Amino acid sequence: MAQVTLNNVRKVYPNGFEAVKPASFAINDGEFVVLVGPSGCGKSTMLRMIAGLEDISSGELNIGDRVVNDVDPADRDIAMVFQNYALYPHMTVAKNIGYGLKNRKIPADQIAAKVQEAATMLNLTEYLDRKPSQLSGGQRQRVAMGRAIVRDPSLFLFDEPLSNLDAKLRNQMRIEIKALQRRLGVTSVYVTHDQVEAMTMADRIIVMNGGVIEQIGTPSEVYHSPASTFVASFMGAPPMNLLNGHAAGGRVRVGDHDLHHHDQDRPLTVGIRPEDIVPDTTGPLQINVSLIEELGAHRLLHGTLQDQAITIHVGKDHPVTTGPIYAAVKPNAVSLFDVESGMRL
Amino acid sequence: MTVSKRFRWSAVLDHSILIMGALLMILPVVMLLQMASTTDVHTMKNGPGLVFGDQLPLNFQKAMFKADGFTGANTGVRMLYNSMILGFGFAIGKIVVGMMAAYAIVYFRLRFATLAFWVIFTTLLLPLEVRILPSYEIVQKLGMLNTYQGLIIPLIASATATFFFRQFFRAIPEELVEAARIDGAGPIKFFVDILVPLSRTMIAAMFIIMFIYGWNQYLWPTMITTDEGMYTLVRGIKQITQVNEGTNLPEYGRSNLLSIIAILPPVLIVIFFQRWFVKGLTESDK
Ligand SMILES: Nc1ncnc2c1ncn2[C@@H]1O[C@H](COP(=O)(O)OP(=O)(O)OP(=O)(O)O)[C@@H](O)[C@H]1O
Ligand SMILES: [Mg+2]
């Protein structure tokens, strides 16, 4: 088990592109951290630096109590699960799982026992003699997991391991991976661009954008108190409503609606989650609903609040119509951001 | 329940084209066999025909064990053996060298890897025939005339094999390489445990091509081997017809039978490796 510490870790690719700007954070022993962000934001680069597959341009990386900047991936005591599984196509499932052990000169009978144990844990025992090409996507993913856990590493690294699975299987594997990680208690870094995976699996989420870490926090912190407008719009489906507002005389107003308190007089961006706006015939907001999205368990109303686009989340039992409705904002549900920097105020 | 197949003219046409093609391929072999089964006198008088004789065992005996020249070393068996060594040495050598060169070019951060590759590639423009004199001189100075090394080594550097293996390696997903790194496979283990087994279809294909190429070499063996015990089949058959151009009758039976024997190993190699080849193609997915 291990703690991972990054100290101003930075990555500049040989072509001069700075994929990860200096980043510092610590991952606690046994913690499940999810790196999330849009495509190209540097998640994989970050993970691959931790794995040792990519050189660290500057800064210091610690795994456990070792500085591992110059340690070979094989000697970092890590295991990695890849997006496309990266199973050895010519080896059986058993050989795939045991290959890392074999290279570490572990006696054959011990390898067999460990492979058996991992296979049992992952429900793979009946497939041990098959080749990867004879397995389904989910089973291949399990083999990749088996290859990771069989070595008892002190750190698991996952790079979008579920993105090739269909939605149903993805939900199932998500729960399995999380349960397995809990059971084994191994520190894990998990990369995804799927914010549902991030929310459901993480102990802490690291949100990245353009090579910069925007926020580090628990799923609840990231969701309810986003550190920037980027995080606000990236996390949550549908994303947080971001409205142009203005603070004057201690009041925050969007158009002529009074929403919140703020001391300084300034323009600002007002963020409200769709589910924090509730239809209320006596409410202060007048919203012009133009489109209703039916999602079964609930509905999304898309419309405008004084020419600004806004989305409201309503329960399935609530009668809805297009046209003007009145709504109220739940108390303490408003986030305020600086207009220029997008940072939380 | 009976299913009546409808008669179609197009089927007749298809089949006649196929049958004609097959005959075109088989007839020369049948001709060889026919001439190998009659006496040389009969062949001399009547030319190739359709009547098979009873001389096959005798001609086989001559083909395999009779030797010409002074030393008596160039029997059919000996030449077959030499050809085998050349074919296998040539094919295996080319595959090993080509694979290792491609491995270095694709997987190692060499300064001039691309340049090196293109330099190797342009040697395709310099086949043996173009560089035969300098090559001969080198072999001669190294004292490798009339040796198997001299026969094989100057030929095994292979731009073709290097090229095909390079293309193949480049198509192997990067993730696989990284997974192996994390699994603790160093450069040699990665090559032996992962690359070689993954390349087996490619190796089989290369082997077929290169074996036949090596087996059919004529010019180079003719130059390098003057010792009769080093003759290969392809060159020895020529020798038989040549030697007997004087007063004696040409040994049609013997040389034709030897020709058939010379066809067999490449045919067997193709048949054997083809099965492998197809199996590998359908089973493995990278
Ligand atoms: N070898 C490289 N050389 C130069 N730039 C690179 C290299 N690899 C990646 N990049 C760039 O670095 C940035 C980050 O890449 P990275 O693969 O880390 O993104 P990501 O967050 O994992 O995206 P995705 O979700 O699409 O996988 C991208 O803009 C990419 O174009
Ligand atoms: Mg990525």
XYZ file of C-alpha atoms and ligand atoms in Angstrom:
663
model
C 0.000 0.000 0.000
C 1.282 3.402 -0.665
C 0.801 7.092 -0.641
C 1.511 8.999 -3.857
C 2.825 12.535 -3.787
C 3.333 14.835 -6.732
C 5.429 17.919 -6.300
C 5.254 20.399 -9.184
C 5.155 17.575 -11.671
C 5.147 18.904 -15.197
C 5.149 17.367 -18.642
C 6.459 18.975 -21.779
C 6.378 16.723 -24.834
C 9.383 16.738 -27.150
C 7.447 18.897 -29.609
C 7.297 21.615 -26.951
C 3.666 21.079 -25.962
C 3.081 21.452 -22.229
C 0.508 18.715 -21.605
C 0.581 18.977 -17.790
C 1.332 22.264 -16.076
C 3.161 21.972 -12.725
C 0.831 19.952 -10.494
C 1.080 19.162 -6.813
C -1.186 16.878 -4.848
C -1.102 13.859 -2.609
C -3.076 10.654 -2.775
C -3.597 8.934 0.525
C -2.952 5.310 1.258
C -5.895 3.206 0.082
C -7.651 6.128 -1.525
C -9.529 5.872 -4.832
C -8.813 9.018 -6.816
C -10.462 9.721 -10.146
C -8.830 12.009 -12.687
C -11.536 13.500 -14.848
C -11.609 16.079 -17.596
C -12.402 16.585 -21.259
C -10.472 14.863 -24.031
C -6.925 16.108 -24.419
C -6.701 17.747 -20.985
C -3.701 15.687 -19.955
C -5.272 12.951 -17.805
C -3.517 10.105 -19.544
C -0.276 12.013 -19.554
C -0.535 12.481 -15.790
C -1.336 8.813 -15.243
C 1.428 7.665 -17.539
C 3.938 9.781 -15.676
C 2.872 8.083 -12.455
C 3.208 4.725 -14.227
C 6.640 5.590 -15.561
C 5.620 5.169 -19.179
C 6.269 8.840 -19.783
C 9.260 10.824 -18.506
C 8.577 13.562 -15.987
C 9.878 16.857 -17.370
C 10.305 18.477 -13.988
C 9.104 18.075 -10.436
C 9.165 15.108 -8.128
C 7.004 12.008 -7.904
C 6.906 9.858 -4.789
C 5.282 6.469 -4.466
C 5.426 5.221 -0.894
C 8.557 6.784 0.536
C 10.595 6.543 -2.663
C 11.243 9.192 -5.277
C 10.457 7.261 -8.432
C 11.152 9.799 -11.189
C 13.848 7.586 -12.645
C 12.520 4.200 -11.608
C 11.497 1.780 -14.344
C 7.738 1.031 -14.572
C 8.381 -2.589 -13.679
C 10.076 -1.537 -10.444
C 7.503 0.987 -9.264
C 5.298 -1.691 -7.739
C 2.312 -0.584 -9.769
C -0.198 -2.307 -12.008
C -2.058 -0.703 -14.848
C -5.321 -1.489 -16.617
C -5.533 -0.144 -20.143
C -8.456 1.106 -22.184
C -8.092 -1.616 -24.814
C -7.201 -4.238 -22.209
C -3.751 -4.828 -23.775
C -3.967 -8.564 -23.225
C -1.322 -10.701 -24.900
C -3.351 -12.257 -27.722
C -1.262 -15.401 -28.033
C -1.371 -16.311 -24.343
C -4.158 -18.018 -22.472
C -5.982 -16.152 -19.744
C -3.897 -17.942 -17.106
C -0.648 -17.029 -18.860
C -1.797 -13.452 -19.314
C -2.505 -13.085 -15.631
C 0.682 -14.825 -14.588
C 3.105 -13.205 -17.022
C 4.192 -10.428 -14.675
C 4.880 -12.955 -11.932
C 6.830 -15.192 -14.276
C 9.066 -12.282 -15.210
C 9.703 -11.722 -11.530
C 11.053 -15.227 -11.232
C 8.317 -16.464 -8.916
C 8.149 -20.278 -8.751
C 5.591 -21.854 -11.080
C 3.483 -23.446 -8.337
C 3.125 -20.108 -6.558
C 2.148 -18.433 -9.808
C -0.493 -21.077 -10.420
C -1.916 -20.577 -6.938
C -2.013 -16.805 -7.266
C -3.571 -16.946 -10.722
C -6.200 -19.315 -9.377
C -6.931 -16.974 -6.486
C -7.274 -13.941 -8.756
C -9.417 -15.886 -11.206
C -11.743 -16.979 -8.427
C -12.084 -13.426 -7.228
C -13.017 -12.290 -10.731
C -15.168 -15.269 -11.766
C -12.706 -16.262 -14.436
C -11.876 -19.819 -13.380
C -13.696 -21.466 -16.272
C -11.937 -19.299 -18.839
C -8.349 -19.817 -17.716
C -7.446 -21.905 -20.763
C -9.012 -19.606 -23.310
C -7.299 -17.071 -25.488
C -8.392 -13.420 -25.144
C -10.019 -13.562 -28.583
C -12.456 -16.133 -27.216
C -13.746 -13.830 -24.483
C -16.362 -11.111 -24.357
C -15.418 -7.510 -23.713
C -16.386 -7.696 -20.063
C -14.434 -10.890 -19.548
C -11.373 -9.384 -21.192
C -11.677 -6.441 -18.868
C -11.728 -8.852 -15.938
C -8.601 -10.561 -17.208
C -6.915 -7.179 -17.354
C -8.010 -6.634 -13.757
C -6.689 -10.062 -12.851
C -3.333 -9.215 -14.321
C -3.278 -6.128 -12.119
C -4.349 -7.668 -8.827
C -2.319 -10.853 -9.057
C 0.872 -8.979 -8.325
C -0.374 -7.340 -5.124
C 0.891 -3.948 -6.266
C 0.865 -0.946 -4.006
C -0.827 1.194 -6.649
C -3.458 0.540 -9.304
C -3.618 2.762 -12.354
C -6.610 2.699 -14.674
C -6.836 4.534 -17.986
C -10.479 4.642 -19.102
C -10.843 0.917 -18.523
C -14.573 0.822 -19.184
C -14.936 3.023 -22.206
C -15.146 0.098 -24.627
C -18.031 -1.597 -22.831
C -21.717 -1.076 -23.399
C -23.635 1.027 -20.908
C -25.108 -1.832 -18.894
C -21.843 -3.701 -18.531
C -20.106 -0.475 -17.702
C -22.388 0.080 -14.735
C -21.798 -3.440 -13.541
C -18.010 -3.337 -13.935
C -17.907 0.057 -12.265
C -19.406 -1.437 -9.162
C -17.173 -4.497 -9.347
C -13.994 -2.465 -9.666
C -14.963 -0.225 -6.822
C -15.883 -3.186 -4.601
C -12.638 -4.945 -5.448
C -10.607 -1.874 -4.674
C -12.391 -1.494 -1.332
C -11.722 -5.096 -0.509
C -8.052 -5.015 -1.444
C -7.513 -1.520 -0.067
C -5.020 -0.652 -2.793
C -4.406 3.003 -3.596
C -5.880 3.692 -7.024
C -5.775 6.370 -9.680
C -8.537 6.073 -12.234
C -8.742 8.155 -15.396
C -12.057 8.762 -17.109
C -13.845 11.433 -19.027
C -17.173 10.101 -17.819
C -18.338 12.256 -14.947
C -20.796 9.608 -13.741
C -17.899 7.207 -13.222
C -16.004 9.945 -11.466
C -18.876 10.783 -9.117
C -19.773 7.218 -8.248
C -16.341 5.678 -7.836
C -14.141 8.352 -6.356
C -13.149 9.062 -2.820
C -11.742 12.223 -4.296
C -12.001 13.695 -7.752
C -9.297 15.632 -9.537
C -10.797 17.747 -12.318
C -8.358 18.715 -15.051
C -8.686 21.132 -17.923
C -6.036 22.131 -20.457
C -3.208 20.608 -18.433
C -4.263 22.412 -15.263
C -5.865 20.935 -12.165
C -9.077 22.888 -11.669
C -10.242 21.282 -8.448
C -9.488 18.461 -6.060
C -12.270 17.372 -3.743
C -14.782 14.771 -2.724
C -17.529 14.100 -5.272
C -19.920 16.111 -3.142
C -17.562 19.096 -2.887
C -16.871 19.073 -6.595
C -20.542 18.827 -7.390
C -21.959 21.290 -4.902
C -19.117 23.771 -4.619
C -17.363 23.777 -7.981
C -14.143 25.762 -7.881
C -14.658 27.276 -11.306
C -17.210 27.680 -14.037
C -15.355 24.945 -15.920
C -15.938 22.423 -13.127
C -19.514 23.647 -12.774
C -20.267 22.961 -16.386
C -18.199 19.796 -16.698
C -19.600 17.926 -13.710
C -23.264 17.061 -13.722
C -25.617 16.125 -16.550
C -27.227 18.432 -17.373
C -24.548 20.885 -16.221
C -24.985 23.718 -13.778
C -26.852 26.732 -15.161
C -24.448 29.632 -15.542
C -26.176 33.004 -15.734
C -24.834 36.500 -16.146
C -25.646 38.449 -13.040
C -24.766 41.555 -11.163
C -24.201 42.346 -7.512
C -25.218 45.749 -6.225
C -26.177 46.967 -2.807
C -25.584 43.528 -1.279
C -27.971 41.817 -3.678
C -27.153 39.491 -6.568
C -29.519 39.952 -9.435
C -30.057 38.138 -12.706
C -31.996 40.552 -14.861
C -34.496 41.938 -12.410
C -34.614 38.809 -10.260
C -33.154 38.930 -6.810
C -31.202 35.736 -6.075
C -28.538 35.994 -3.436
C -26.304 38.158 -1.268
C -22.906 39.524 -2.151
C -21.077 42.417 -0.576
C -19.073 43.846 -3.444
C -20.676 45.667 -6.304
C -19.575 43.789 -9.435
C -20.711 41.765 -12.429
C -20.533 38.022 -11.766
C -21.544 34.600 -13.036
C -24.320 32.925 -11.086
C -24.349 29.134 -11.013
C -27.410 27.103 -10.036
C -27.831 23.334 -10.431
C -30.971 22.421 -12.437
C -32.352 20.451 -9.493
C -31.956 23.461 -7.204
C -34.574 25.369 -9.139
C -38.069 24.240 -8.182
C -41.302 25.170 -9.875
C -43.332 27.278 -7.470
C -46.340 29.340 -8.488
C -45.374 31.942 -5.921
C -41.658 31.830 -6.854
C -39.752 34.921 -7.897
C -38.327 33.613 -11.191
C -40.329 33.714 -14.374
C -39.036 31.116 -16.823
C -40.242 30.636 -20.350
C -40.176 26.877 -21.010
C -39.647 25.976 -24.656
C -38.760 22.291 -24.548
C -39.542 19.365 -22.246
C -37.161 16.419 -22.129
C -38.811 13.266 -20.777
C -36.348 11.008 -18.932
C -38.746 8.653 -17.186
C -37.786 9.191 -13.582
C -37.712 12.923 -14.085
C -38.009 15.620 -16.707
C -35.805 18.443 -17.865
C -37.362 21.741 -18.785
C -35.297 23.886 -21.122
C -36.194 27.515 -21.442
C -35.072 31.053 -20.880
C -34.832 33.371 -17.925
C -34.856 36.822 -19.436
C -33.060 35.741 -22.627
C -30.563 33.529 -20.782
C -30.774 29.766 -21.380
C -31.709 27.802 -18.282
C -32.524 24.191 -17.462
C -34.707 22.933 -14.640
C -34.936 19.422 -13.290
C -38.416 18.377 -12.089
C -39.733 15.143 -10.604
C -41.908 12.877 -12.718
C -45.005 13.645 -10.683
C -44.904 17.329 -11.337
C -47.268 18.456 -14.122
C -45.390 20.426 -16.762
C -46.301 22.515 -19.766
C -44.344 24.685 -22.110
C -44.766 28.418 -21.748
C -44.137 30.686 -18.767
C -43.823 29.121 -15.318
C -42.733 30.429 -11.959
C -39.910 28.935 -9.946
C -37.845 29.432 -6.813
C -34.196 28.712 -6.000
C -33.428 26.467 -3.019
C -31.638 28.285 -0.209
C -27.802 28.159 -0.259
C -27.827 26.573 -3.683
C -26.221 29.440 -5.552
C -22.556 29.467 -6.583
C -20.925 32.746 -7.568
C -18.007 33.015 -9.984
C -15.780 35.804 -11.170
C -16.763 36.783 -14.711
C -13.227 37.099 -16.011
C -11.336 34.231 -14.384
C -14.321 31.939 -13.866
C -13.061 31.275 -10.329
C -15.432 30.699 -7.443
C -15.950 33.743 -5.237
C -36.893 -34.252 -49.463
C -34.781 -33.821 -52.543
C -33.189 -30.665 -53.650
C -32.778 -30.543 -57.386
C -29.828 -28.528 -58.463
C -30.589 -26.481 -61.485
C -28.226 -26.844 -64.388
C -26.483 -23.613 -65.224
C -24.300 -22.863 -68.198
C -22.269 -20.416 -66.159
C -21.185 -23.286 -63.892
C -19.929 -25.181 -66.905
C -18.000 -22.157 -68.045
C -16.526 -21.568 -64.585
C -15.436 -25.132 -64.318
C -13.924 -25.339 -67.753
C -11.810 -22.283 -67.024
C -10.663 -23.798 -63.749
C -9.951 -27.154 -65.363
C -7.965 -25.529 -68.110
C -5.942 -23.597 -65.567
C -5.277 -26.750 -63.588
C -4.183 -28.630 -66.697
C -1.882 -25.801 -67.643
C -0.170 -26.137 -64.277
C -0.128 -29.925 -64.119
C 0.778 -30.911 -67.674
C 4.460 -29.932 -67.523
C 4.817 -32.013 -64.375
C 3.083 -34.947 -66.058
C 5.458 -34.535 -68.968
C 8.451 -34.651 -66.664
C 7.064 -37.737 -65.025
C 6.419 -39.415 -68.359
C 9.944 -38.787 -69.579
C 11.323 -39.977 -66.275
C 9.503 -43.258 -66.707
C 10.912 -44.237 -70.094
C 14.404 -44.957 -71.325
C 16.521 -42.098 -72.601
C 16.583 -43.731 -76.044
C 12.807 -43.820 -76.159
C 12.587 -40.164 -75.243
C 15.274 -39.283 -77.757
C 13.378 -41.033 -80.533
C 9.789 -40.099 -79.722
C 10.047 -36.965 -77.617
C 7.612 -36.476 -74.786
C 4.449 -38.550 -75.153
C 1.562 -39.992 -73.301
C 2.841 -43.534 -72.874
C 4.391 -44.221 -69.501
C 7.239 -46.698 -69.319
C 8.628 -48.851 -66.507
C 11.952 -47.108 -66.003
C 10.952 -45.026 -62.995
C 12.781 -47.127 -60.369
C 15.932 -47.255 -62.414
C 15.883 -43.558 -63.153
C 15.179 -42.847 -59.505
C 18.189 -44.923 -58.566
C 20.322 -42.933 -61.017
C 18.885 -39.598 -59.988
C 19.539 -40.089 -56.324
C 22.819 -41.944 -56.299
C 24.658 -41.508 -59.564
C 27.389 -38.914 -59.587
C 29.168 -37.176 -62.407
C 32.576 -35.719 -62.579
C 35.738 -36.839 -60.912
C 34.953 -36.864 -57.252
C 31.660 -38.688 -57.401
C 30.403 -36.362 -54.688
C 27.474 -34.764 -56.498
C 24.869 -37.475 -56.086
C 21.203 -36.463 -56.048
C 21.045 -37.095 -52.319
C 23.998 -34.821 -51.718
C 22.573 -32.064 -53.890
C 19.197 -32.339 -52.192
C 20.940 -31.983 -48.858
C 22.871 -28.938 -50.061
C 19.727 -27.335 -51.429
C 17.964 -27.948 -48.133
C 20.744 -26.256 -46.230
C 20.683 -23.324 -48.610
C 16.873 -23.045 -48.493
C 16.573 -23.269 -44.727
C 19.687 -21.236 -44.005
C 18.586 -18.560 -46.404
C 14.998 -18.380 -45.094
C 15.824 -18.606 -41.406
C 18.739 -16.214 -41.762
C 16.655 -13.644 -43.567
C 13.839 -13.898 -41.042
C 16.137 -13.601 -38.036
C 18.109 -10.692 -39.443
C 15.003 -8.949 -40.794
C 13.125 -9.296 -37.512
C 15.973 -8.037 -35.420
C 16.607 -5.098 -37.712
C 12.933 -4.187 -37.674
C 12.852 -4.573 -33.879
C 15.712 -2.136 -33.497
C 14.174 0.344 -35.903
C 10.657 0.285 -34.487
C 11.169 -0.072 -30.753
C 14.384 1.693 -29.887
C 14.921 5.400 -29.829
C 17.775 5.404 -32.286
C 19.059 8.675 -33.545
C 18.807 7.870 -37.221
C 16.302 5.055 -37.167
C 14.234 6.360 -40.058
C 17.299 7.111 -42.114
C 18.702 3.670 -41.358
C 15.458 2.115 -42.445
C 15.404 3.928 -45.750
C 19.028 3.071 -46.379
C 18.171 -0.583 -45.850
C 15.130 -0.146 -48.028
C 17.054 1.303 -50.944
C 19.242 -1.802 -51.032
C 16.243 -3.335 -52.777
C 17.628 -1.492 -55.767
C 20.876 -3.425 -55.421
C 20.020 -7.087 -55.830
C 22.700 -9.712 -55.772
C 23.152 -9.643 -59.522
C 24.287 -6.023 -59.375
C 26.815 -6.496 -56.611
C 27.893 -9.982 -57.491
C 31.549 -9.230 -58.209
C 32.323 -7.344 -55.008
C 30.333 -9.921 -53.054
C 32.334 -12.687 -54.643
C 35.555 -10.959 -53.839
C 34.613 -10.558 -50.207
C 33.615 -14.178 -49.851
C 36.755 -15.265 -51.561
C 38.982 -13.112 -49.365
C 37.256 -14.434 -46.293
C 38.083 -17.923 -47.513
C 34.449 -18.914 -47.647
C 34.339 -20.254 -51.194
C 32.834 -23.730 -51.290
C 31.359 -23.427 -47.804
C 27.781 -23.221 -46.613
C 28.555 -19.961 -44.834
C 29.797 -18.471 -48.089
C 26.662 -19.695 -49.798
C 24.249 -18.289 -47.236
C 25.630 -15.355 -45.257
C 26.136 -12.862 -48.100
C 22.492 -13.314 -49.027
C 20.692 -13.029 -45.705
C 20.641 -9.275 -45.235
C 17.112 -8.628 -46.372
C 15.417 -5.341 -47.070
C 12.206 -7.155 -47.939
C 11.949 -9.016 -44.645
C 12.984 -5.932 -42.678
C 10.319 -3.916 -44.433
C 7.516 -6.386 -43.831
C 8.430 -6.923 -40.184
C 8.701 -3.192 -39.651
C 5.206 -2.643 -41.005
C 3.960 -5.505 -38.873
C 5.580 -4.266 -35.660
C 4.289 -0.770 -36.192
C 0.758 -2.121 -36.266
C 1.142 -3.761 -32.850
C -0.689 -1.561 -30.332
C 1.453 0.629 -28.125
C -0.579 -0.490 -25.101
C 0.689 -4.023 -25.493
C 4.259 -2.816 -25.348
C 3.490 -0.770 -22.260
C 1.648 -3.607 -20.544
C 4.700 -5.782 -21.107
C 6.971 -3.091 -19.690
C 4.883 -2.890 -16.557
C 4.833 -6.679 -16.391
C 8.602 -6.498 -16.181
C 9.503 -7.800 -19.631
C 12.837 -6.336 -20.726
C 13.810 -5.896 -24.381
C 14.856 -9.510 -24.891
C 11.888 -11.015 -23.068
C 9.513 -8.750 -24.955
C 11.021 -9.887 -28.233
C 10.986 -13.570 -27.406
C 7.765 -13.807 -25.372
C 5.564 -11.342 -27.203
C 6.845 -10.201 -30.571
C 7.963 -13.526 -31.976
C 4.746 -15.402 -31.124
C 2.650 -12.500 -32.357
C 4.571 -12.488 -35.625
C 4.125 -16.166 -36.363
C 1.818 -15.566 -39.312
C 4.290 -13.096 -40.715
C 7.130 -15.516 -40.079
C 5.268 -18.285 -41.878
C 4.588 -16.062 -44.867
C 8.190 -14.890 -44.987
C 9.408 -18.436 -44.643
C 7.448 -19.616 -47.649
C 8.682 -16.790 -49.817
C 12.274 -16.877 -48.665
C 12.657 -20.636 -48.726
C 11.558 -20.823 -52.336
C 13.706 -17.838 -53.198
C 16.734 -19.479 -51.618
C 15.961 -22.889 -53.065
C 15.822 -21.460 -56.562
C 19.111 -19.571 -56.299
C 21.210 -20.382 -59.320
C 23.719 -17.653 -60.079
C 25.232 -17.296 -56.636
C 25.779 -21.001 -55.957
C 27.268 -21.377 -59.403
C 29.864 -18.757 -58.567
C 30.621 -19.726 -55.004
C 30.723 -23.495 -55.304
C 33.200 -25.189 -57.580
C 33.502 -28.228 -55.367
C 31.131 -30.878 -56.690
C 30.146 -31.909 -53.198
C 28.677 -28.445 -52.698
C 26.392 -28.407 -55.735
C 22.738 -27.636 -55.185
C 19.952 -29.363 -57.077
C 19.073 -26.433 -59.274
C 22.636 -26.104 -60.423
C 23.312 -29.865 -60.558
C 20.438 -30.586 -62.932
C 21.892 -28.134 -65.380
C 25.207 -29.885 -65.006
C 23.739 -33.279 -65.885
C 22.296 -32.155 -69.184
C 25.453 -30.201 -69.939
C 27.920 -32.971 -69.248
C 26.144 -35.301 -71.597
C 25.906 -33.054 -74.563
C 28.814 -34.834 -76.253
C 28.708 -38.290 -77.673
C 26.439 -39.865 -75.079
C 22.712 -39.535 -74.980
C 21.428 -36.843 -72.648
C 20.125 -38.472 -69.464
C 16.554 -37.344 -69.841
C 15.128 -39.772 -67.350
C 17.564 -38.893 -64.624
C 17.406 -35.130 -65.027
C 13.643 -35.035 -65.345
C 13.158 -37.116 -62.238
C 15.611 -34.891 -60.424
C 13.555 -31.887 -61.539
C 10.469 -33.416 -59.988
C 12.377 -34.052 -56.783
C 13.555 -30.457 -56.870
C 9.952 -29.229 -56.993
C 8.824 -31.277 -54.032
C 10.358 -29.483 -51.021
C 9.009 -26.036 -51.968
C 5.607 -27.589 -52.613
C 5.653 -29.323 -49.237
C 6.757 -26.129 -47.512
C 3.889 -24.226 -49.072
C 1.363 -26.892 -48.142
C 2.651 -27.172 -44.598
C 3.006 -23.481 -43.841
C -0.162 -22.496 -45.614
C -2.209 -24.313 -42.990
C -0.309 -22.533 -40.265
C -0.640 -19.312 -42.058
C -4.430 -19.499 -42.372
C -4.774 -20.743 -38.808
C -2.723 -17.862 -37.515
C -4.613 -15.351 -39.574
C -8.011 -16.450 -38.335
C -7.112 -17.038 -34.713
C -4.956 -14.196 -33.541
C -6.225 -10.712 -33.141
C -3.679 -8.206 -32.161
N 3.583 12.186 -27.636
C 2.990 13.388 -27.648
N 3.596 14.453 -28.197
C 3.005 15.666 -28.201
N 1.809 15.930 -27.662
C 1.149 14.918 -27.093
C 1.699 13.599 -27.045
N 0.816 12.788 -26.416
C -0.223 13.576 -26.090
N -0.036 14.840 -26.487
C -0.946 15.983 -26.275
O -1.056 16.188 -24.896
C -2.388 16.521 -24.554
C -2.879 15.606 -23.457
O -2.951 14.283 -23.942
P -3.560 13.119 -23.069
O -3.414 11.866 -23.840
O -2.972 13.171 -21.730
O -5.093 13.531 -23.029
P -6.293 12.841 -22.245
O -6.731 13.791 -21.225
O -5.910 11.493 -21.793
O -7.383 12.769 -23.382
P -8.386 11.561 -23.734
O -9.549 11.687 -22.833
O -8.759 11.873 -25.151
O -7.649 10.289 -23.591
C -3.198 16.410 -25.819
O -3.446 17.717 -26.280
C -2.326 15.668 -26.770
O -2.508 16.139 -28.073
Mg -6.401 9.469 -22.425
